[in-house]
Short mmCIF file of C-alpha atoms in Angstrom, two decimals:
data_model
loop_
_atom_site.label_atom_id
_atom_site.label_comp_id
_atom_site.label_asym_id
_atom_site.label_seq_id
_atom_site.Cartn_x
_atom_site.Cartn_y
_atom_site.Cartn_z
CA MET A 30 121.92 0.92 -6.69
CA MET A 31 125.22 2.25 -5.51
CA CYS A 32 128.84 1.24 -5.40
CA SER A 33 129.81 -2.29 -5.83
CA PRO A 34 133.24 -2.12 -4.17
CA ALA A 35 135.55 -2.54 -7.12
CA ARG A 36 134.86 -0.02 -9.85
CA PRO A 37 137.87 0.90 -11.89
CA TRP A 38 136.13 3.87 -13.48
CA ARG A 39 135.73 5.53 -10.12
CA ALA A 40 139.44 5.32 -9.50
CA ALA A 41 140.00 6.68 -12.97
CA MET A 42 137.62 9.58 -12.31
CA LEU A 43 139.26 10.38 -9.00
CA GLY A 44 142.67 10.26 -10.60
CA ALA A 45 141.58 12.56 -13.36
CA ALA A 46 140.03 14.99 -10.87
CA LEU A 47 143.18 15.03 -8.77
CA ALA A 48 145.33 15.57 -11.85
CA LEU A 49 143.14 18.51 -12.86
CA ALA A 50 143.33 19.99 -9.38
CA ALA A 51 147.08 19.57 -9.26
CA LEU A 52 147.39 21.20 -12.65
CA ALA A 53 145.21 24.12 -11.62
CA ALA A 54 147.06 24.64 -8.35
CA GLY A 55 150.45 24.17 -9.92
CA THR A 56 150.14 26.70 -12.67
CA ARG A 57 149.63 29.73 -10.47
CA ALA A 58 151.77 29.16 -7.39
CA VAL A 59 155.44 29.65 -6.69
CA ARG A 60 156.82 26.42 -5.28
CA ALA A 61 160.29 27.54 -4.35
CA GLU A 62 162.46 25.64 -1.93
CA TYR A 63 162.42 26.83 1.68
CA GLY A 64 165.10 29.48 2.13
CA ASP A 65 165.67 30.20 -1.56
CA VAL A 66 166.73 33.85 -1.73
CA VAL A 67 166.03 35.93 -4.80
CA MET A 68 168.49 38.83 -5.01
CA ASN A 69 167.61 41.70 -7.25
CA ALA A 70 169.37 44.75 -5.87
CA TYR A 71 170.95 45.63 -9.19
CA SER A 72 170.21 42.80 -11.64
CA THR A 73 167.07 44.03 -13.36
CA GLU A 74 168.33 47.57 -13.83
CA ALA A 75 171.54 46.13 -15.25
CA GLY A 76 169.55 44.06 -17.75
CA MET A 77 170.20 40.72 -16.05
CA ARG A 78 167.89 38.15 -14.55
CA PRO A 79 167.83 38.24 -10.74
CA VAL A 80 170.03 35.85 -8.79
CA VAL A 81 168.51 32.82 -7.08
CA PHE A 82 170.55 31.76 -4.07
CA PRO A 83 169.59 28.23 -2.91
CA HIS A 84 170.26 28.08 0.82
CA TRP A 85 169.79 24.32 0.92
CA PHE A 86 172.46 23.67 -1.71
CA HIS A 87 175.04 25.68 0.20
CA ARG A 88 173.95 24.25 3.54
CA VAL A 89 174.77 20.76 2.37
CA ARG A 90 178.34 21.91 1.68
CA PHE A 91 179.10 24.64 4.22
CA ARG A 92 178.15 25.54 7.77
CA CYS A 93 176.23 28.80 8.12
CA LYS A 94 179.30 30.31 9.78
CA VAL A 95 181.40 30.23 6.61
CA CYS A 96 179.29 32.78 4.77
CA HIS A 97 177.55 34.55 7.63
CA GLY A 98 180.66 34.74 9.80
CA ASP A 99 183.87 34.54 7.81
CA LEU A 100 182.56 36.24 4.68
CA GLY A 101 180.50 38.79 6.58
CA ILE A 102 177.20 38.22 4.80
CA LYS A 103 174.41 39.65 6.95
CA PHE A 104 171.25 37.76 7.89
CA GLN A 105 169.16 40.03 5.70
CA ALA A 106 168.07 39.49 2.13
CA GLY A 107 169.08 42.62 0.26
CA GLY A 108 171.19 43.85 3.15
CA ASN A 109 174.61 43.17 1.69
CA GLN A 110 174.93 45.39 -1.38
CA ILE A 111 176.61 42.62 -3.34
CA ASN A 112 177.65 43.55 -6.86
CA MET A 113 179.80 41.92 -9.51
CA LEU A 114 182.76 44.18 -8.84
CA LYS A 115 182.97 42.96 -5.24
CA ILE A 116 182.49 39.36 -6.33
CA ILE A 117 185.30 39.56 -8.87
CA ASP A 118 187.35 41.18 -6.14
CA GLY A 119 186.88 38.05 -4.03
CA GLN A 120 184.30 39.34 -1.60
CA PHE A 121 180.94 37.71 -0.74
CA CYS A 122 180.10 35.02 -3.36
CA GLY A 123 183.48 35.69 -4.95
CA ALA A 124 185.30 34.10 -2.03
CA CYS A 125 184.31 30.70 -3.41
CA HIS A 126 182.93 31.46 -6.86
CA ASP A 127 186.36 32.09 -8.29
CA GLY A 128 186.82 28.93 -10.29
CA GLY A 129 188.56 27.33 -7.30
CA VAL A 130 186.02 26.19 -4.72
CA ALA A 131 183.05 26.75 -7.01
CA TRP A 132 182.29 27.90 -10.55
CA SER A 133 183.61 31.31 -11.54
CA VAL A 134 181.79 34.48 -12.55
CA GLU A 135 181.93 33.46 -16.18
CA SER A 136 178.99 31.13 -15.62
CA CYS A 137 176.54 34.04 -15.44
CA ASN A 138 173.36 32.05 -15.99
CA LEU A 139 173.94 29.55 -13.22
CA CYS A 140 173.33 32.31 -10.65
CA HIS A 141 171.38 34.82 -12.73
CA SER A 142 168.67 32.28 -13.46
CA GLY A 143 165.64 33.88 -11.78
CA LYS A 144 162.51 34.91 -13.61
CA PRO A 145 162.96 38.45 -14.88
CA GLY A 146 161.90 41.15 -12.46
CA LEU A 147 161.41 39.03 -9.32
CA PRO A 148 161.91 41.19 -6.21
CA THR A 149 164.45 40.49 -3.50
CA GLN A 150 162.92 38.13 -0.94
CA VAL A 151 163.40 34.94 1.01
CA HIS A 152 161.02 32.41 -0.46
CA GLU A 153 158.82 30.27 1.78
CA SER A 154 159.90 32.38 4.75
CA THR A 155 157.49 33.14 7.56
CA ILE A 156 157.56 36.81 6.64
CA GLN A 157 156.64 35.98 3.06
CA LYS A 158 153.70 33.88 4.19
CA LEU A 159 152.49 36.52 6.64
CA THR A 160 152.64 39.26 4.06
CA ALA A 161 149.77 39.68 1.66
CA PRO A 162 150.50 39.00 -2.00
CA GLY A 163 151.50 42.23 -3.69
CA GLN A 164 153.29 43.48 -0.61
CA LYS A 165 156.04 40.97 -0.91
CA GLN A 166 158.60 43.64 -1.56
CA ALA A 167 158.22 44.71 2.07
CA GLY A 168 161.13 42.45 2.97
CA SER A 169 163.41 44.16 0.52
CA ALA A 170 162.38 47.60 1.76
CA ALA A 171 164.41 46.87 4.88
CA ARG A 172 167.51 46.68 2.72
CA LYS A 173 169.92 49.50 3.45
CA MET B 28 134.79 9.41 -3.79
CA ARG B 29 132.28 9.88 -1.02
CA THR B 30 131.12 13.12 -2.53
CA THR B 31 130.58 11.47 -5.86
CA SER B 32 128.55 8.67 -4.33
CA LEU B 33 126.43 11.06 -2.30
CA THR B 34 125.81 13.24 -5.30
CA THR B 35 124.81 10.29 -7.39
CA LYS B 36 122.44 9.13 -4.66
CA LEU B 37 120.76 12.50 -4.30
CA LEU B 38 120.45 12.94 -8.02
CA SER B 39 118.98 9.49 -8.42
CA LEU B 40 116.34 10.29 -5.82
CA ALA B 41 115.57 13.52 -7.59
CA ALA B 42 115.36 11.69 -10.87
CA LEU B 43 112.70 9.26 -9.60
CA GLY B 44 110.12 12.00 -9.88
CA VAL B 45 111.10 12.58 -13.45
CA MET B 46 110.86 8.90 -14.27
CA ALA B 47 107.22 8.81 -13.18
CA GLY B 48 106.01 10.88 -16.10
CA PRO B 49 106.08 9.91 -19.76
CA LEU B 50 109.43 10.35 -21.45
CA GLN B 51 109.74 13.68 -23.10
CA ALA B 52 112.39 15.11 -25.32
CA GLN B 53 113.21 17.60 -22.59
CA GLU B 54 114.13 14.71 -20.35
CA GLY B 55 117.39 14.30 -22.20
CA ARG B 56 118.56 17.63 -20.96
CA GLN B 57 117.36 16.93 -17.40
CA VAL B 58 119.09 13.57 -17.27
CA TYR B 59 122.21 15.17 -18.64
CA GLU B 60 122.21 17.94 -16.07
CA GLN B 61 121.44 15.66 -13.16
CA LYS B 62 123.64 12.71 -13.99
CA CYS B 63 125.96 13.09 -16.92
CA ALA B 64 127.18 16.65 -16.38
CA VAL B 65 129.21 15.57 -13.35
CA CYS B 66 131.77 14.09 -15.72
CA HIS B 67 130.78 15.20 -19.18
CA ALA B 68 130.61 18.95 -18.53
CA ALA B 69 134.34 19.11 -17.80
CA GLY B 70 135.38 16.05 -19.76
CA LEU B 71 136.63 14.13 -16.72
CA ALA B 72 138.48 10.92 -17.53
CA GLY B 73 138.14 11.64 -21.22
CA ALA B 74 134.35 11.97 -21.20
CA PRO B 75 133.18 13.72 -24.39
CA ARG B 76 131.97 17.23 -23.62
CA PRO B 77 128.67 18.54 -24.96
CA GLY B 78 129.14 20.98 -27.77
CA ASN B 79 132.67 19.80 -28.44
CA ALA B 80 132.90 18.46 -31.95
CA ALA B 81 136.43 17.15 -31.50
CA ASP B 82 135.31 14.99 -28.59
CA TRP B 83 132.23 13.67 -30.34
CA GLY B 84 133.36 13.43 -33.94
CA PRO B 85 134.87 9.90 -33.85
CA ARG B 86 132.08 8.65 -31.63
CA LEU B 87 129.35 10.01 -33.89
CA ARG B 88 130.97 8.37 -36.89
CA ALA B 89 130.59 5.01 -35.12
CA GLY B 90 126.84 5.57 -35.18
CA LYS B 91 124.06 6.31 -32.73
CA ALA B 92 123.47 2.63 -32.00
CA SER B 93 127.05 2.26 -30.84
CA LEU B 94 126.72 5.36 -28.67
CA TYR B 95 123.55 4.06 -27.05
CA ARG B 96 125.13 0.68 -26.42
CA ASN B 97 128.25 2.18 -24.86
CA ALA B 98 126.22 4.52 -22.67
CA ILE B 99 124.03 1.69 -21.41
CA GLN B 100 126.63 -1.07 -21.08
CA GLY B 101 129.64 1.08 -20.26
CA THR B 102 133.10 1.02 -21.81
CA MET B 103 136.58 0.04 -20.75
CA ARG B 104 137.71 3.61 -21.34
CA GLY B 105 135.89 4.91 -18.29
CA MET B 106 132.19 5.23 -19.09
CA PRO B 107 130.33 3.33 -16.38
CA PRO B 108 127.15 1.45 -17.35
CA LYS B 109 124.34 4.02 -17.51
CA GLY B 110 126.78 6.53 -16.08
CA GLY B 111 126.79 4.63 -12.79
CA ASN B 112 123.01 4.87 -12.37
CA PRO B 113 121.68 1.33 -12.81
CA ASP B 114 118.11 2.42 -12.02
CA LEU B 115 118.01 4.77 -14.95
CA PRO B 116 115.69 3.49 -17.73
CA GLU B 117 117.46 2.81 -20.97
CA ALA B 118 115.20 5.28 -22.72
CA ALA B 119 116.42 8.02 -20.38
CA VAL B 120 120.03 7.15 -21.19
CA ARG B 121 119.25 7.34 -24.88
CA ALA B 122 117.54 10.68 -24.38
CA ALA B 123 120.65 12.02 -22.65
CA VAL B 124 122.83 10.74 -25.48
CA ASP B 125 120.51 12.43 -27.95
CA PHE B 126 120.75 15.66 -26.00
CA MET B 127 124.54 15.64 -25.93
CA THR B 128 124.94 14.77 -29.59
CA ALA B 129 122.38 17.43 -30.47
CA THR B 130 124.45 20.09 -28.73
CA VAL B 131 127.40 19.09 -30.87
CA ALA B 132 125.37 19.45 -34.02
CA ALA B 133 123.89 22.75 -32.86
CA ALA B 134 127.17 24.23 -31.68
CA SER B 135 129.64 23.19 -34.32
CA LYS B 136 127.90 22.51 -37.63
CA PRO B 137 124.73 24.57 -37.83
CA ALA B 138 125.17 25.68 -41.42
CA ALA B 139 127.04 22.74 -42.92
CA ARG B 140 124.62 20.07 -41.76
CA PRO B 141 121.18 21.60 -41.35
CA GLU B 142 119.50 18.18 -41.45
CA VAL B 143 121.34 17.21 -38.28
CA ALA B 144 120.47 20.51 -36.68
CA ARG B 145 116.83 19.97 -37.45
CA LYS B 146 116.73 16.63 -35.71
CA PRO B 147 116.97 18.11 -32.21
CA ALA B 148 114.43 20.67 -33.35
CA ALA B 149 111.82 17.94 -33.52
CA GLN B 150 112.84 16.57 -30.18
CA THR B 151 112.80 19.84 -28.33
CA ALA B 152 109.54 21.07 -29.72
CA PRO B 153 107.66 20.47 -26.44
CA ALA B 154 110.29 22.52 -24.62
CA ALA B 155 109.78 25.53 -26.84
CA SER B 156 107.75 27.36 -24.22
CA THR B 157 110.75 27.57 -21.94
CA ALA B 158 113.01 28.82 -24.68
CA PRO B 159 112.91 32.58 -23.90
CA VAL B 160 114.04 31.96 -20.34
CA ARG B 161 117.02 29.94 -21.44
CA GLN B 162 117.93 32.35 -24.17
CA ALA B 163 118.29 35.01 -21.50
CA VAL B 164 121.32 33.23 -20.17
CA PRO B 165 124.46 35.15 -21.22
CA PRO B 166 126.08 33.12 -24.00
CA ALA B 167 129.52 34.11 -22.71
CA ALA B 168 129.32 31.18 -20.33
CA ALA B 169 129.73 28.75 -23.21
CA PRO B 170 132.60 29.83 -25.44
CA VAL B 171 132.39 26.57 -27.35
CA ALA B 172 128.78 27.18 -28.25
CA ALA B 173 129.20 30.88 -28.99
CA PRO B 174 129.93 30.55 -32.75
CA ALA B 175 126.47 29.14 -33.33
CA ILE B 176 124.91 32.26 -31.87
CA ALA B 177 127.25 34.43 -33.87
CA ALA B 178 125.93 32.92 -37.12
CA PRO B 179 122.56 34.63 -37.59
CA GLU B 180 121.49 32.79 -40.74
CA ALA B 181 122.15 29.45 -39.06
CA ALA B 182 119.88 30.45 -36.21
CA ALA B 183 117.25 31.52 -38.70
CA VAL B 184 117.38 28.26 -40.62
CA ALA B 185 117.19 26.06 -37.55
CA ALA B 186 115.11 28.16 -35.22
CA PRO B 187 115.29 25.94 -32.12
CA ALA B 188 119.07 25.76 -32.29
CA PRO B 189 119.57 28.66 -29.85
CA VAL B 190 117.44 26.76 -27.37
CA GLN B 191 119.89 23.92 -27.52
CA VAL B 192 122.86 26.23 -27.30
CA ALA B 193 121.41 28.12 -24.39
CA SER B 194 120.57 25.00 -22.46
CA ALA B 195 124.02 23.66 -23.14
CA SER B 196 125.45 26.86 -21.74
CA LEU B 197 123.31 26.33 -18.65
CA ALA B 198 124.88 22.96 -18.12
CA LEU B 199 128.38 24.19 -18.81
CA ALA B 200 128.03 27.21 -16.56
CA ARG B 201 127.16 25.06 -13.59
CA PRO B 202 130.18 24.62 -11.29
CA GLU B 203 131.63 21.22 -11.86
CA PRO B 204 131.55 19.30 -8.55
CA GLY B 205 134.92 17.59 -8.85
CA SER B 206 136.88 20.75 -9.50
CA GLY B 207 134.94 22.65 -6.84
CA ALA B 208 135.90 20.22 -4.09
CA ALA B 209 139.48 20.11 -5.31
CA ALA B 210 139.68 23.89 -5.32
CA ALA B 211 138.40 24.07 -1.77
CA ASN B 212 140.91 21.52 -0.58
CA ALA B 213 143.78 23.14 -2.44
CA PHE B 214 143.17 26.55 -0.91
CA ASN B 215 145.37 26.19 2.17
CA ARG B 216 148.36 28.09 0.91
CA LEU B 217 150.51 27.06 3.86
CA LEU B 218 150.01 23.38 3.16
CA ARG B 219 151.90 22.21 0.15
CA PRO B 220 150.70 18.96 -1.38
CA PRO B 221 153.33 16.20 -1.41
CA GLY B 222 153.73 16.33 -5.16
CA LYS B 223 154.69 20.00 -4.99
CA ARG B 224 157.54 19.77 -2.51
CA ASN B 225 161.23 20.02 -3.35
CA LEU B 226 160.59 20.69 -7.03
CA PRO B 227 163.50 20.87 -9.49
CA PRO B 228 164.60 24.43 -10.34
CA ALA B 229 162.82 24.53 -13.68
CA GLU B 230 159.46 23.93 -11.97
CA ASP B 231 159.79 25.95 -8.78
CA GLY B 232 158.30 29.16 -10.11
CA ILE B 233 161.29 31.42 -9.37
CA HIS B 234 163.87 30.03 -11.78
CA ASP B 235 163.47 30.94 -15.42
CA PRO B 236 163.12 27.61 -17.25
CA ALA B 237 164.20 29.31 -20.47
CA VAL B 238 167.74 29.80 -19.17
CA ASP B 239 170.34 27.11 -19.77
CA GLY B 240 171.72 27.62 -16.24
CA THR B 241 168.45 26.60 -14.65
CA LEU B 242 168.62 23.17 -16.20
CA GLN B 243 172.17 22.59 -14.98
CA LEU B 244 171.36 23.20 -11.32
CA GLN B 245 171.02 20.31 -8.91
CA PRO B 246 167.40 19.42 -8.06
CA PRO B 247 166.79 19.43 -4.27
CA LEU B 248 165.66 15.81 -4.14
CA ALA B 249 168.93 14.69 -5.67
CA ALA B 250 170.61 15.95 -2.50
CA PHE B 251 167.86 15.18 0.01
CA GLY B 252 167.40 11.54 -0.94
CA ALA B 253 169.52 10.00 1.80
CA MET B 254 168.84 12.65 4.43
CA PRO B 255 166.41 12.24 7.35
CA ARG B 256 163.07 13.85 6.67
CA SER B 257 161.14 16.42 8.69
CA ASN B 258 157.70 17.95 8.51
CA ALA B 259 158.53 21.50 7.58
CA GLY B 260 160.96 23.76 5.79
CA ASN B 261 162.98 21.84 3.25
CA ARG B 262 161.38 18.67 4.68
CA VAL B 263 164.87 17.72 5.76
CA ASP B 264 166.04 17.38 9.37
CA TRP B 265 169.31 19.26 8.98
CA VAL B 266 170.47 18.77 12.56
CA LYS B 267 169.94 15.05 12.37
CA ALA B 268 171.53 14.87 8.93
CA LEU B 269 174.66 16.49 10.32
CA ALA B 270 174.69 14.34 13.46
CA GLU B 271 174.32 11.16 11.43
CA GLY B 272 177.01 12.16 8.98
CA LYS B 273 174.63 12.27 6.00
CA ILE B 274 176.16 15.62 5.13
CA ALA B 275 179.62 16.99 5.79
CA PRO B 276 179.41 20.75 5.42
CA ARG B 277 182.74 22.51 5.73
CA TRP B 278 183.53 24.63 8.77
CA GLU B 279 186.14 26.56 6.81
CA ARG B 280 185.64 27.78 3.29
CA ASP B 281 188.69 26.06 1.82
CA LYS B 282 189.54 23.36 4.37
CA ALA B 283 187.66 20.09 4.18
CA ASP B 284 188.81 18.79 7.55
CA ALA B 285 188.46 21.76 9.90
CA ALA B 286 186.34 20.84 12.92
CA ALA B 287 183.58 22.97 14.39
CA VAL B 288 184.06 24.66 17.74
CA VAL B 289 181.10 23.22 19.60
CA MET B 290 179.80 24.48 22.93
CA ASP B 291 177.43 22.23 24.86
CA LEU B 292 175.30 24.42 27.09
CA ASN B 293 171.54 24.41 27.35
CA ILE B 294 169.71 27.58 28.26
CA VAL B 295 166.21 27.16 29.66
CA ARG B 296 163.85 30.04 29.10
CA GLU B 297 160.70 30.02 31.17
CA VAL B 298 157.79 31.25 29.12
CA LYS B 299 154.51 32.84 30.11
CA GLY B 300 151.28 31.09 29.42
CA SER B 301 150.66 27.41 29.00
CA MET B 302 153.34 26.54 26.48
CA PRO B 303 156.21 24.36 27.68
CA ASP B 304 159.41 26.22 28.52
CA VAL B 305 162.04 26.66 25.85
CA VAL B 306 165.27 24.72 25.97
CA TYR B 307 167.88 26.45 23.87
CA PRO B 308 170.75 24.08 23.01
CA HIS B 309 174.04 25.79 22.24
CA LYS B 310 175.34 22.49 20.92
CA GLN B 311 173.15 22.22 17.83
CA HIS B 312 173.64 25.89 17.08
CA THR B 313 177.43 25.94 17.41
CA GLU B 314 177.62 22.97 15.07
CA TRP B 315 176.58 25.42 12.37
CA LEU B 316 177.33 28.88 13.64
CA ASP B 317 180.05 30.98 15.19
CA CYS B 318 179.41 32.76 18.51
CA SER B 319 179.67 36.09 16.70
CA ASN B 320 176.74 35.22 14.45
CA CYS B 321 174.33 35.71 17.32
CA HIS B 322 176.28 37.52 20.04
CA PRO B 323 176.04 40.35 20.79
CA ALA B 324 174.05 41.75 17.84
CA ILE B 325 171.01 39.48 18.09
CA PHE B 326 171.28 38.19 21.66
CA VAL B 327 173.10 39.88 24.53
CA PRO B 328 175.15 37.05 26.04
CA GLN B 329 173.63 37.39 29.46
CA LYS B 330 170.79 35.39 30.94
CA GLY B 331 167.59 37.40 31.22
CA ALA B 332 168.86 40.29 29.14
CA ASN B 333 166.91 39.41 25.99
CA GLN B 334 163.22 40.14 25.67
CA MET B 335 161.56 37.80 23.24
CA SER B 336 158.08 37.15 21.94
CA MET B 337 156.66 34.95 19.25
CA ALA B 338 155.35 38.06 17.51
CA ALA B 339 158.86 39.45 17.23
CA ILE B 340 160.22 36.09 16.10
CA LEU B 341 157.52 35.84 13.43
CA LEU B 342 158.66 39.21 12.15
CA GLY B 343 162.24 38.06 11.86
CA GLN B 344 163.76 39.27 15.10
CA GLY B 345 165.73 37.19 17.60
CA CYS B 346 165.38 33.49 16.73
CA GLY B 347 163.41 34.64 13.67
CA ALA B 348 166.64 35.77 12.03
CA CYS B 349 167.05 32.14 10.99
CA HIS B 350 163.95 30.25 12.19
CA GLY B 351 161.33 30.99 9.56
CA ARG B 352 163.86 31.73 6.85
CA VAL B 353 166.29 28.86 6.66
CA ALA B 354 166.30 26.95 9.96
CA PHE B 355 163.15 25.00 10.86
CA PRO B 356 160.14 27.34 10.87
CA VAL B 357 158.07 28.44 13.87
CA SER B 358 155.32 26.00 12.95
CA GLU B 359 157.42 23.36 14.73
CA CYS B 360 156.54 24.70 18.20
CA ARG B 361 157.66 21.72 20.22
CA LEU B 362 161.17 21.62 18.88
CA CYS B 363 161.88 24.70 21.04
CA HIS B 364 159.07 24.54 23.58
CA SER B 365 160.21 21.19 24.82
CA LYS B 366 160.39 21.41 28.62
CA LYS B 367 157.25 20.71 30.59
CA LYS B 368 156.28 23.24 33.23
CA ASP B 369 156.54 20.68 36.02
CA GLY B 370 160.28 20.63 35.57
CA VAL B 371 160.73 17.51 33.47
CA ALA B 372 162.76 18.19 30.38
CA ALA B 373 161.07 16.63 27.39
CA GLY B 374 163.92 17.23 25.01
CA SER B 375 167.26 17.51 26.75
CA ALA B 376 170.34 18.19 24.69
CA ALA B 377 169.02 17.28 21.29
CA PRO B 378 165.60 18.84 20.92
CA GLN B 379 165.28 18.57 17.19
CA ALA B 380 166.41 15.00 16.99
CA GLU B 381 164.43 13.80 19.97
CA ALA B 382 161.31 15.86 19.85
CA HIS B 383 160.73 14.95 16.27
CA ARG B 384 157.56 13.13 15.60
#
């Protein structure tokens, strides 16, 4: 009584089921790129969206050493106390984001594009995956 | 696929017992629950859902005869002949169709079309004895059917209507097999399905799609297209991409042609336990980093002076400062643990490029 091999409706059913599953899984999960850093040391309290720093985008264009050596940015999300004053002064992001190497501080929303209120953390990091949901601010607690 | 076939098989066997007896009106509900609900309860592939007037409206207007014919012969839109159960008697299929259309009438138009609501009343008369049991089911399970219960005069006019509603809620409350299996398979939160990797900023869950800036940012795949792939992290083999010249990241902030100061020295770390020893290649690291990035803050530049464990690395210390945050994650054991205990180096100077599967 069962399956004759070619049954288009079965493929259709499977496709529909997969689409439903993908929809269900996709609506609740964060699917950030590996190494995306959300920075929210001051943004939310200043009434701005948090900053999303895409590691991959910068890695295509610069060696790690440029930012983490020459510019003195520490290997710690939330550990650098970056604010707009320093950036305008040419420190940290401001070394490139000055309208010369990269876009200037006038393009607020290109950096401050995170969902409102997101805590400082490195997305898709091992620490993030090891930490239970709801304790994800643990990484930013190390900031000092 | 296999699950569907197995389910169908089991249900068909179960249904044989039902077939033996004379056809009753209650059979429609049984056939529905055992066969049709697999698709129709959740509306898979566009299947009309019981109790949903929007799904059934156009079909009902075509007439019962058309519905029977489509259910028995199948349609191009996805309905298999007899729902994929060729052994099912045509009368049973018709009974199931009657059951489903009756739930629509009972759920959506109890007051406006009492004559339709009374039709299932005649059919379900033999099932009346079981009515109290079914009415005990919490109606909250069937939000679609709830309005019918909320209309007291409708229930009074067509007394058996709550029976239909309650039994429909039974069917709808049952976990739908397709979604159940999908949910179980989707649980592994560390394993991202292929369609969910390297999403554009507007879909990645951390960018605010309502901001104009988000839409101007480069999507990852626009950059990763020509780069060699890997199995973890960004799904890009960064070391290989650099070695093959697929990317040309600057060594100096404002000089495009400054060359990296590369040091080619492998450090072998013997590890406890059964894992292969670690070969640490300075070369691949100095392509990206300056000596001062790691020495002396993270690693004392002296052989044997640095205690390390995977636990510490997982927590972000030592190698974990980068590996697990931006460099390939610790799930890629063999990229570091690449030297067999017997002394044969598996991955010599280029562990990531060579040890890659």
